Amino acid sequence: MVVLIQEVFGVNQVMRDTAAWVADMGFIAICPDLFWRIRPGIELDPDVDAEMQEALGLMGQFDQDTGIRDIEATIRAARAEVGGGKVGAVGYCLGGRLAYMTAARTDVDASVGYYAVGIDGLLGEKHAIAHPLMLHIAGEDGFVDKATQAKMHEGLDDHPRVTLYDYPGEDHGFATEFGKRRSDAAARLADERTAAFFAENLR
């Protein structure tokens, strides 16, 4: 089973399509609504400027520590659903950051983060990462500058459980299932790596 960790746009059609992709890999997908305390059922479109601005505002309202507790509860429920079997997690943007935190703070079996934000501020937790973690880094990420990317590599390249992949020239959101942000070749490469990673660590 794989827990999907949403972007700042809520559990929208992109996350539903991502769940279908995970299901096509042969896993059960589950995507909790992490914004339910703010407002249940938020669904925003990043290609609409007003909704993008609303999403950025939601990130400021969201309590990430509480979100991790919700993710941990989802992992426990998922593991019970599969009779104690392995459970992975994959997250995007804010969800990519939460995927890193999930790897450090829970017993998830494997995690993947796409264009995770603010990882440089979480490197102090890297010692707690006990299971495999993969991070996909957009080389021209408008939310993760070059200095932050360098700190991620400096802090994590020698970690035995962490794998980082760089995508030169790609911007934040390049692997979204559809929309203006998608960069098809890079998205396919990242998704192939994720699929192989889950096949190795969750079977």
CSV table of C-alpha atoms in Angstrom, one decimal:
chain,number,residue,atom,x,y,z
A,1,MET,CA,0.0,0.0,0.0
A,2,VAL,CA,1.2,3.5,-0.7
A,3,VAL,CA,0.1,6.7,1.1
A,4,LEU,CA,-0.1,9.7,-1.2
A,5,ILE,CA,0.8,13.0,0.4
A,6,GLN,CA,-0.9,16.0,-1.2
A,7,GLU,CA,0.5,19.2,-2.6
A,8,VAL,CA,-0.7,22.6,-1.2
A,9,PHE,CA,-3.7,22.2,-3.6
A,10,GLY,CA,-5.5,19.6,-1.5
A,11,VAL,CA,-6.8,16.2,-2.7
A,12,ASN,CA,-7.6,17.4,-6.2
A,13,GLN,CA,-7.8,15.7,-9.6
A,14,VAL,CA,-4.0,15.5,-9.8
A,15,MET,CA,-3.8,13.5,-6.7
A,16,ARG,CA,-6.7,11.2,-7.9
A,17,ASP,CA,-4.8,10.6,-11.1
A,18,THR,CA,-1.6,10.0,-9.1
A,19,ALA,CA,-3.5,7.4,-7.1
A,20,ALA,CA,-4.6,5.7,-10.3
A,21,TRP,CA,-0.9,5.6,-11.4
A,22,VAL,CA,0.1,4.0,-8.1
A,23,ALA,CA,-2.7,1.5,-8.5
A,24,ASP,CA,-1.4,0.7,-11.9
A,25,MET,CA,1.8,-0.3,-10.2
A,26,GLY,CA,-0.1,-2.9,-8.3
A,27,PHE,CA,-0.4,-1.1,-5.0
A,28,ILE,CA,-3.5,0.1,-3.1
A,29,ALA,CA,-3.3,3.9,-2.9
A,30,ILE,CA,-4.7,6.1,-0.1
A,31,CYS,CA,-4.6,9.9,0.0
A,32,PRO,CA,-5.6,11.5,3.3
A,33,ASP,CA,-7.0,15.1,3.3
A,34,LEU,CA,-4.4,16.8,5.4
A,35,PHE,CA,-6.1,20.2,5.3
A,36,TRP,CA,-9.3,18.9,6.9
A,37,ARG,CA,-8.8,21.0,10.0
A,38,ILE,CA,-8.5,24.1,7.9
A,39,ARG,CA,-11.4,23.2,5.6
A,40,PRO,CA,-12.4,19.7,4.5
A,41,GLY,CA,-12.5,19.0,0.8
A,42,ILE,CA,-10.1,21.6,-0.6
A,43,GLU,CA,-9.4,21.1,-4.3
A,44,LEU,CA,-7.4,23.8,-6.1
A,45,ASP,CA,-6.0,24.2,-9.6
A,46,PRO,CA,-2.4,25.5,-9.7
A,47,ASP,CA,-2.9,26.8,-13.3
A,48,VAL,CA,-5.5,29.3,-11.9
A,49,ASP,CA,-3.6,32.3,-10.4
A,50,ALA,CA,-6.2,33.0,-7.7
A,51,GLU,CA,-6.2,29.4,-6.6
A,52,MET,CA,-2.4,29.2,-6.6
A,53,GLN,CA,-2.4,32.2,-4.2
A,54,GLU,CA,-5.0,30.5,-2.0
A,55,ALA,CA,-2.8,27.4,-1.9
A,56,LEU,CA,0.2,29.4,-0.8
A,57,GLY,CA,-1.9,30.9,2.0
A,58,LEU,CA,-3.0,27.5,3.1
A,59,MET,CA,0.6,26.4,3.5
A,60,GLY,CA,1.1,29.1,6.1
A,61,GLN,CA,-2.0,27.9,8.0
A,62,PHE,CA,-1.1,24.2,7.9
A,63,ASP,CA,0.5,22.7,11.1
A,64,GLN,CA,3.0,20.3,9.7
A,65,ASP,CA,3.7,18.4,12.9
A,66,THR,CA,-0.1,17.7,13.2
A,67,GLY,CA,0.0,16.7,9.5
A,68,ILE,CA,2.7,14.1,10.2
A,69,ARG,CA,0.6,12.6,13.0
A,70,ASP,CA,-2.3,12.3,10.5
A,71,ILE,CA,0.1,10.6,8.0
A,72,GLU,CA,1.3,8.3,10.8
A,73,ALA,CA,-2.3,7.3,11.6
A,74,THR,CA,-2.9,6.7,7.9
A,75,ILE,CA,0.2,4.4,7.8
A,76,ARG,CA,-1.0,2.4,10.8
A,77,ALA,CA,-4.5,2.0,9.2
A,78,ALA,CA,-2.9,1.1,5.9
A,79,ARG,CA,-0.7,-1.5,7.5
A,80,ALA,CA,-3.6,-3.0,9.3
A,81,GLU,CA,-5.5,-3.2,6.0
A,82,VAL,CA,-2.7,-5.2,4.4
A,83,GLY,CA,-2.3,-7.5,7.3
A,84,GLY,CA,0.9,-5.9,8.6
A,85,GLY,CA,2.5,-5.7,5.2
A,86,LYS,CA,4.7,-2.9,3.9
A,87,VAL,CA,3.5,0.6,3.4
A,88,GLY,CA,5.2,3.4,1.4
A,89,ALA,CA,4.6,7.1,1.0
A,90,VAL,CA,5.0,9.5,-1.9
A,91,GLY,CA,4.6,13.3,-1.7
A,92,TYR,CA,4.8,16.4,-3.8
A,93,CYS,CA,5.9,19.9,-3.0
A,94,LEU,CA,4.7,20.4,0.6
A,95,GLY,CA,4.0,16.7,0.4
A,96,GLY,CA,7.6,16.1,-0.6
A,97,ARG,CA,8.7,17.9,2.5
A,98,LEU,CA,6.2,15.8,4.5
A,99,ALA,CA,7.6,12.6,2.9
A,100,TYR,CA,11.0,13.5,4.3
A,101,MET,CA,9.5,14.1,7.7
A,102,THR,CA,7.6,10.9,7.5
A,103,ALA,CA,10.8,9.0,6.7
A,104,ALA,CA,12.4,10.6,9.8
A,105,ARG,CA,9.5,10.4,12.2
A,106,THR,CA,7.5,7.3,11.4
A,107,ASP,CA,8.1,3.6,10.6
A,108,VAL,CA,7.1,3.9,7.0
A,109,ASP,CA,8.9,1.3,4.9
A,110,ALA,CA,9.9,3.5,2.0
A,111,SER,CA,9.3,7.2,1.0
A,112,VAL,CA,9.6,9.4,-2.1
A,113,GLY,CA,9.5,13.1,-2.2
A,114,TYR,CA,9.2,15.2,-5.4
A,115,TYR,CA,10.5,18.8,-5.3
A,116,ALA,CA,10.4,18.9,-1.6
A,117,VAL,CA,10.6,22.4,0.0
A,118,GLY,CA,12.7,23.5,2.9
A,119,ILE,CA,14.7,20.2,3.4
A,120,ASP,CA,17.8,22.2,4.4
A,121,GLY,CA,16.0,23.1,7.6
A,122,LEU,CA,15.2,19.5,8.4
A,123,LEU,CA,18.7,18.0,8.0
A,124,GLY,CA,19.1,17.7,11.7
A,125,GLU,CA,16.5,14.9,11.6
A,126,LYS,CA,18.4,12.8,9.0
A,127,HIS,CA,19.9,10.5,11.6
A,128,ALA,CA,16.3,9.2,12.3
A,129,ILE,CA,15.8,8.0,8.7
A,130,ALA,CA,15.9,4.2,9.0
A,131,HIS,CA,14.2,3.1,5.8
A,132,PRO,CA,14.8,4.1,2.1
A,133,LEU,CA,14.0,7.6,1.0
A,134,MET,CA,14.3,9.0,-2.6
A,135,LEU,CA,14.1,12.7,-3.4
A,136,HIS,CA,13.6,14.1,-6.8
A,137,ILE,CA,15.1,17.6,-7.1
A,138,ALA,CA,14.1,20.1,-9.8
A,139,GLY,CA,17.2,22.0,-10.9
A,140,GLU,CA,15.5,25.3,-11.6
A,141,ASP,CA,12.9,25.0,-8.8
A,142,GLY,CA,11.4,28.4,-8.1
A,143,PHE,CA,10.7,27.4,-4.5
A,144,VAL,CA,14.1,25.6,-3.8
A,145,ASP,CA,17.1,27.7,-4.8
A,146,LYS,CA,20.5,26.4,-5.8
A,147,ALA,CA,22.0,27.0,-2.4
A,148,THR,CA,19.2,24.9,-0.8
A,149,GLN,CA,19.8,22.2,-3.3
A,150,ALA,CA,23.5,22.2,-2.5
A,151,LYS,CA,22.8,21.9,1.2
A,152,MET,CA,20.5,18.9,0.5
A,153,HIS,CA,23.4,17.2,-1.3
A,154,GLU,CA,25.9,18.1,1.3
A,155,GLY,CA,23.7,16.8,4.1
A,156,LEU,CA,22.3,13.7,2.4
A,157,ASP,CA,24.6,12.4,-0.3
A,158,ASP,CA,26.5,10.2,2.2
A,159,HIS,CA,23.3,8.9,3.9
A,160,PRO,CA,23.0,5.1,3.3
A,161,ARG,CA,19.3,5.2,3.1
A,162,VAL,CA,18.8,8.3,1.0
A,163,THR,CA,19.0,8.7,-2.8
A,164,LEU,CA,18.8,12.1,-4.5
A,165,TYR,CA,18.1,12.6,-8.2
A,166,ASP,CA,18.6,15.9,-10.0
A,167,TYR,CA,16.6,17.1,-13.0
A,168,PRO,CA,18.5,20.0,-14.6
A,169,GLY,CA,16.5,22.7,-16.1
A,170,GLU,CA,13.2,21.5,-14.6
A,171,ASP,CA,11.0,23.7,-12.4
A,172,HIS,CA,8.8,22.9,-9.4
A,173,GLY,CA,5.8,20.7,-10.3
A,174,PHE,CA,7.5,19.1,-13.3
A,175,ALA,CA,6.0,15.6,-12.5
A,176,THR,CA,2.4,16.6,-12.0
A,177,GLU,CA,0.0,14.3,-13.8
A,178,PHE,CA,-1.3,17.1,-16.1
A,179,GLY,CA,-1.4,20.8,-16.4
A,180,LYS,CA,1.0,23.6,-17.4
A,181,ARG,CA,3.7,22.6,-15.0
A,182,ARG,CA,4.3,19.1,-16.4
A,183,SER,CA,7.5,18.4,-18.2
A,184,ASP,CA,6.8,15.0,-19.8
A,185,ALA,CA,10.3,13.5,-20.3
A,186,ALA,CA,11.5,14.4,-16.8
A,187,ALA,CA,8.2,13.3,-15.3
A,188,ARG,CA,8.4,9.9,-16.9
A,189,LEU,CA,12.0,9.4,-15.8
A,190,ALA,CA,11.2,10.4,-12.2
A,191,ASP,CA,8.1,8.2,-12.2
A,192,GLU,CA,10.1,5.2,-13.6
A,193,ARG,CA,12.6,5.6,-10.8
A,194,THR,CA,9.8,5.8,-8.2
A,195,ALA,CA,8.1,2.7,-9.6
A,196,ALA,CA,11.4,0.8,-9.5
A,197,PHE,CA,12.1,2.1,-5.9
A,198,PHE,CA,8.7,0.9,-4.7
A,199,ALA,CA,9.0,-2.4,-6.5
A,200,GLU,CA,12.3,-3.0,-4.7
A,201,ASN,CA,11.3,-1.8,-1.2
A,202,LEU,CA,7.6,-2.6,-0.8
A,203,ARG,CA,7.2,-6.1,-2.4
